XYZ file of C-alpha atoms in Angstrom:
213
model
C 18.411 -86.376 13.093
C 15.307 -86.229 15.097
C 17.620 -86.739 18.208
C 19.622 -83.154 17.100
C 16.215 -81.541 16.727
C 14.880 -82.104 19.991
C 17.731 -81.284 21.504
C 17.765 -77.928 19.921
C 14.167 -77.472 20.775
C 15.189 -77.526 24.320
C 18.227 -75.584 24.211
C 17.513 -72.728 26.182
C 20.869 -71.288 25.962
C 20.623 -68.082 23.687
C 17.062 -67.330 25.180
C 18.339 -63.909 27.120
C 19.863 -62.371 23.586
C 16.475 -63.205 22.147
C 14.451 -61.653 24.363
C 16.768 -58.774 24.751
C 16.713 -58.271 20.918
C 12.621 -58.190 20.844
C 12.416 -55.537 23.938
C 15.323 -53.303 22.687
C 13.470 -51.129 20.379
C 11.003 -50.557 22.806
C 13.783 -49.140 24.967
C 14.985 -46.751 22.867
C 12.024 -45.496 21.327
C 10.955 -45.287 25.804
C 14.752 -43.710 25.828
C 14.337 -41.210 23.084
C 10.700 -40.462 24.131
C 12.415 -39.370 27.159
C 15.142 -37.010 25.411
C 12.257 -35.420 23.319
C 9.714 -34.449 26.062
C 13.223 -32.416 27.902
C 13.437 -31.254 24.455
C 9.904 -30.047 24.086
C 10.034 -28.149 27.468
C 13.293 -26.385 26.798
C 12.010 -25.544 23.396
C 8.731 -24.248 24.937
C 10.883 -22.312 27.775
C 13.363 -21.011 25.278
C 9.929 -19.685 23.691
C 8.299 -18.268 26.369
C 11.597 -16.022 27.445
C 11.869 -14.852 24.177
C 8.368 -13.323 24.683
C 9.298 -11.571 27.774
C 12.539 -10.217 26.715
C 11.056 -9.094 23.398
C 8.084 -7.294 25.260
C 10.615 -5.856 27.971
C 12.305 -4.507 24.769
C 9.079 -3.156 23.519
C 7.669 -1.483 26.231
C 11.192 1.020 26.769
C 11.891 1.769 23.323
C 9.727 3.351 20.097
C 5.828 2.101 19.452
C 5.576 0.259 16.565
C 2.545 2.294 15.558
C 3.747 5.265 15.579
C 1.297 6.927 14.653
C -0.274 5.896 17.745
C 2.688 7.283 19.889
C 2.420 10.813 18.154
C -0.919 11.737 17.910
C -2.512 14.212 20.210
C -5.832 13.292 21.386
C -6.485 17.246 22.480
C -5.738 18.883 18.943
C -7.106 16.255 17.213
C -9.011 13.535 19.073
C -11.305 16.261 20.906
C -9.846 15.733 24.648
C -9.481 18.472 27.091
C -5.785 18.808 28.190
C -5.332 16.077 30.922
C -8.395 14.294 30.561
C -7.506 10.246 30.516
C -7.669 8.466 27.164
C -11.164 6.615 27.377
C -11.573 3.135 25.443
C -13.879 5.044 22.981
C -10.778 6.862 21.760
C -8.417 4.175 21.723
C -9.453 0.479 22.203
C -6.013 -1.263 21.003
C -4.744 -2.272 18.157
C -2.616 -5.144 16.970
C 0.824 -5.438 14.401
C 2.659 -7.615 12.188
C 4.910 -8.331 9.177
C 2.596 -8.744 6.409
C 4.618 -8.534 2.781
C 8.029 -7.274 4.302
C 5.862 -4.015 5.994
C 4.801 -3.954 9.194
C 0.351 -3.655 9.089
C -1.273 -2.178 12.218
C -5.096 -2.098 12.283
C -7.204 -1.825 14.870
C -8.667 -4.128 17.038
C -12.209 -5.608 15.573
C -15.263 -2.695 17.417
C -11.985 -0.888 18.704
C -11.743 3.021 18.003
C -7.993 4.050 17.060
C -6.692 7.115 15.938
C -5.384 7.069 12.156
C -3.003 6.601 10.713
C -1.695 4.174 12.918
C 1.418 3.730 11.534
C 2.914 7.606 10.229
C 6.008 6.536 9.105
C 6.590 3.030 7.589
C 10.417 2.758 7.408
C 10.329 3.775 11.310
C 7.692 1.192 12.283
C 9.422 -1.686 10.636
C 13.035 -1.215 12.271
C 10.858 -0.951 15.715
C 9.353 -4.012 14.888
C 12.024 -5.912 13.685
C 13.978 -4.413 16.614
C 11.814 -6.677 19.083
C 12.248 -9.653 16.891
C 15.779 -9.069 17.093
C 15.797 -9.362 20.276
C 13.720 -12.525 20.929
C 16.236 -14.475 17.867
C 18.357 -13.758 21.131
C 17.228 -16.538 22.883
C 15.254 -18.521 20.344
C 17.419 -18.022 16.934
C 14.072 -19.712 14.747
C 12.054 -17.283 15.084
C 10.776 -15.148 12.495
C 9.289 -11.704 11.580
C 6.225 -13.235 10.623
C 5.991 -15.734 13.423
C 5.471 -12.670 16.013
C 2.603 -10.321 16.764
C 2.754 -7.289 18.553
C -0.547 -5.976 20.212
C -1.248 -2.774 21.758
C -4.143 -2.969 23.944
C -6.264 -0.498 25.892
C -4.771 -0.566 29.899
C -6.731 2.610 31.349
C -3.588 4.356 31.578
C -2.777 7.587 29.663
C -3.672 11.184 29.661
C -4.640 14.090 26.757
C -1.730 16.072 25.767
C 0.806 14.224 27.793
C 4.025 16.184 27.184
C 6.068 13.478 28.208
C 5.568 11.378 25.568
C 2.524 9.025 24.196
C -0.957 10.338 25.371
C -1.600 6.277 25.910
C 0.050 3.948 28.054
C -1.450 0.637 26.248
C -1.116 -2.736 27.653
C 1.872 -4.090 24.989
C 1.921 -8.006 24.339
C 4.183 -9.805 22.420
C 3.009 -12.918 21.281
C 4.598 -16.005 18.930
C 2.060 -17.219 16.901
C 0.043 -20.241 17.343
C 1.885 -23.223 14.637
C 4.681 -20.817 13.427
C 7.106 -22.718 14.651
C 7.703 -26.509 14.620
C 8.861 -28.772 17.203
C 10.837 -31.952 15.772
C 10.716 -35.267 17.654
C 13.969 -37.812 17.400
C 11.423 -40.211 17.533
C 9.318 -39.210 14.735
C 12.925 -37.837 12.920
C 12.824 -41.446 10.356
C 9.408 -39.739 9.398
C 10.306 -36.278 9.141
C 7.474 -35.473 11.586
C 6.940 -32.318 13.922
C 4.422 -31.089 15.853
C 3.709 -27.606 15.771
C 3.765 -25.262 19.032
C 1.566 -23.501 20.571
C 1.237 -19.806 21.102
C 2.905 -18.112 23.642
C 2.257 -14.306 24.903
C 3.570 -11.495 27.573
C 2.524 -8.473 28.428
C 3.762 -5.559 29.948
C 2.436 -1.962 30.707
C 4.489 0.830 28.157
C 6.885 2.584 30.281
C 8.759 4.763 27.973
C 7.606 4.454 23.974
C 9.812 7.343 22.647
C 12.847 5.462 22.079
C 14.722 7.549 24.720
C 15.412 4.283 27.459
C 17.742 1.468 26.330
C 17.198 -1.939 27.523
């Protein structure tokens, strides 16, 4: 008995599948860490485009605030007829879904004309326009995941009769942990990790709804 022992003591025979079976779930967890860091970046890229085409979309086609886009800072902001639009008049101003309506204030020691949104059911198709447009390229985002910011750029002139009197700096931005990122690895856990924000901005060109992109 003590002769079988030793000699399966030194039988070295199945030592490769042993070895292989303690360093194979350290290969696949290295394997699928692999997979989910492509993941990550594509999700973050798929992100990030979604933010330029939405603001590309902004920037050609209606103001959210529309209030904002009509308002004439010569009848009643107190301009003279092609003076520019100083930050005292109009220092940005920022928008978002908040209870199925779209909310515009202004920016915190900003000056914006009021109302800033004139016509609700307007402002909400314009912002859920853009939103369309990003679910384009990133299908999970939501209304309430974006933010649409209209900020002071320099540009813009009293009694414009071509449209706004301001040319704001428009950013679209996804919100900082709206949206989740979710791990293979961490998928026996029902884990994620939340993303980060992600912005772009472009100068208005048009803001009347009068050029398609």
């Amino acid at each position: 008995m003590m002769r079988i022992f030793a000699r399966l003591v030194r039988d070295d025979r199945a030592g490769s599948a042993a070895e292989f079976a303690l360093v194979l779930p350290l290969l696949i967890i290295f394997l699928f860490g692999i997979i989910d860091v492509g993941r990550f970046m594509w999700t973050c890229n798929r992100a990030e485009k979604a933010t330029q085409m939405g603001v590309r979309f902004a920037v050609a086609t209606d103001m959210i605030p529309n209030g904002l886009a009509n308002y004439s800072f010569v009848v009643s902001g107190g301009l003279t007829q092609g003076d520019p639009i100083p930050q005292s008049s109009f220092g940005g101003a920022s928008c978002k879904i908040s209870g199925g309506a779209v909310s515009c204030t202004c920016n915190t020691g900003a000056t914006c004309p009021s109302p800033l949104v004139s016509n609700s059911a307007t402002a909400l198709t314009a912002f859920n326009n853009v939103v369309a447009r990003m679910r384009l390229f990133m299908p999970e985002i939501t209304s309430s995941a974006v933010k649409v910011d209209y900020d002071y750029s320099g540009l813009g002139y009293a009694g414009d009769p071509n449209g706004s009197d301001v040319a704001p700096l428009v950013k679209v931005s996804i919100l900082p942990n709206a949206l989740a990122f979710r791990p293979i690895t961490l998928a026996a856990f029902k884990g994620s990790i939340n993303l980060p924000a992600f912005t772009s901005a472009l100068t208005m060109e048009d803001g009347q709804g009068t050029v398609a992109n």
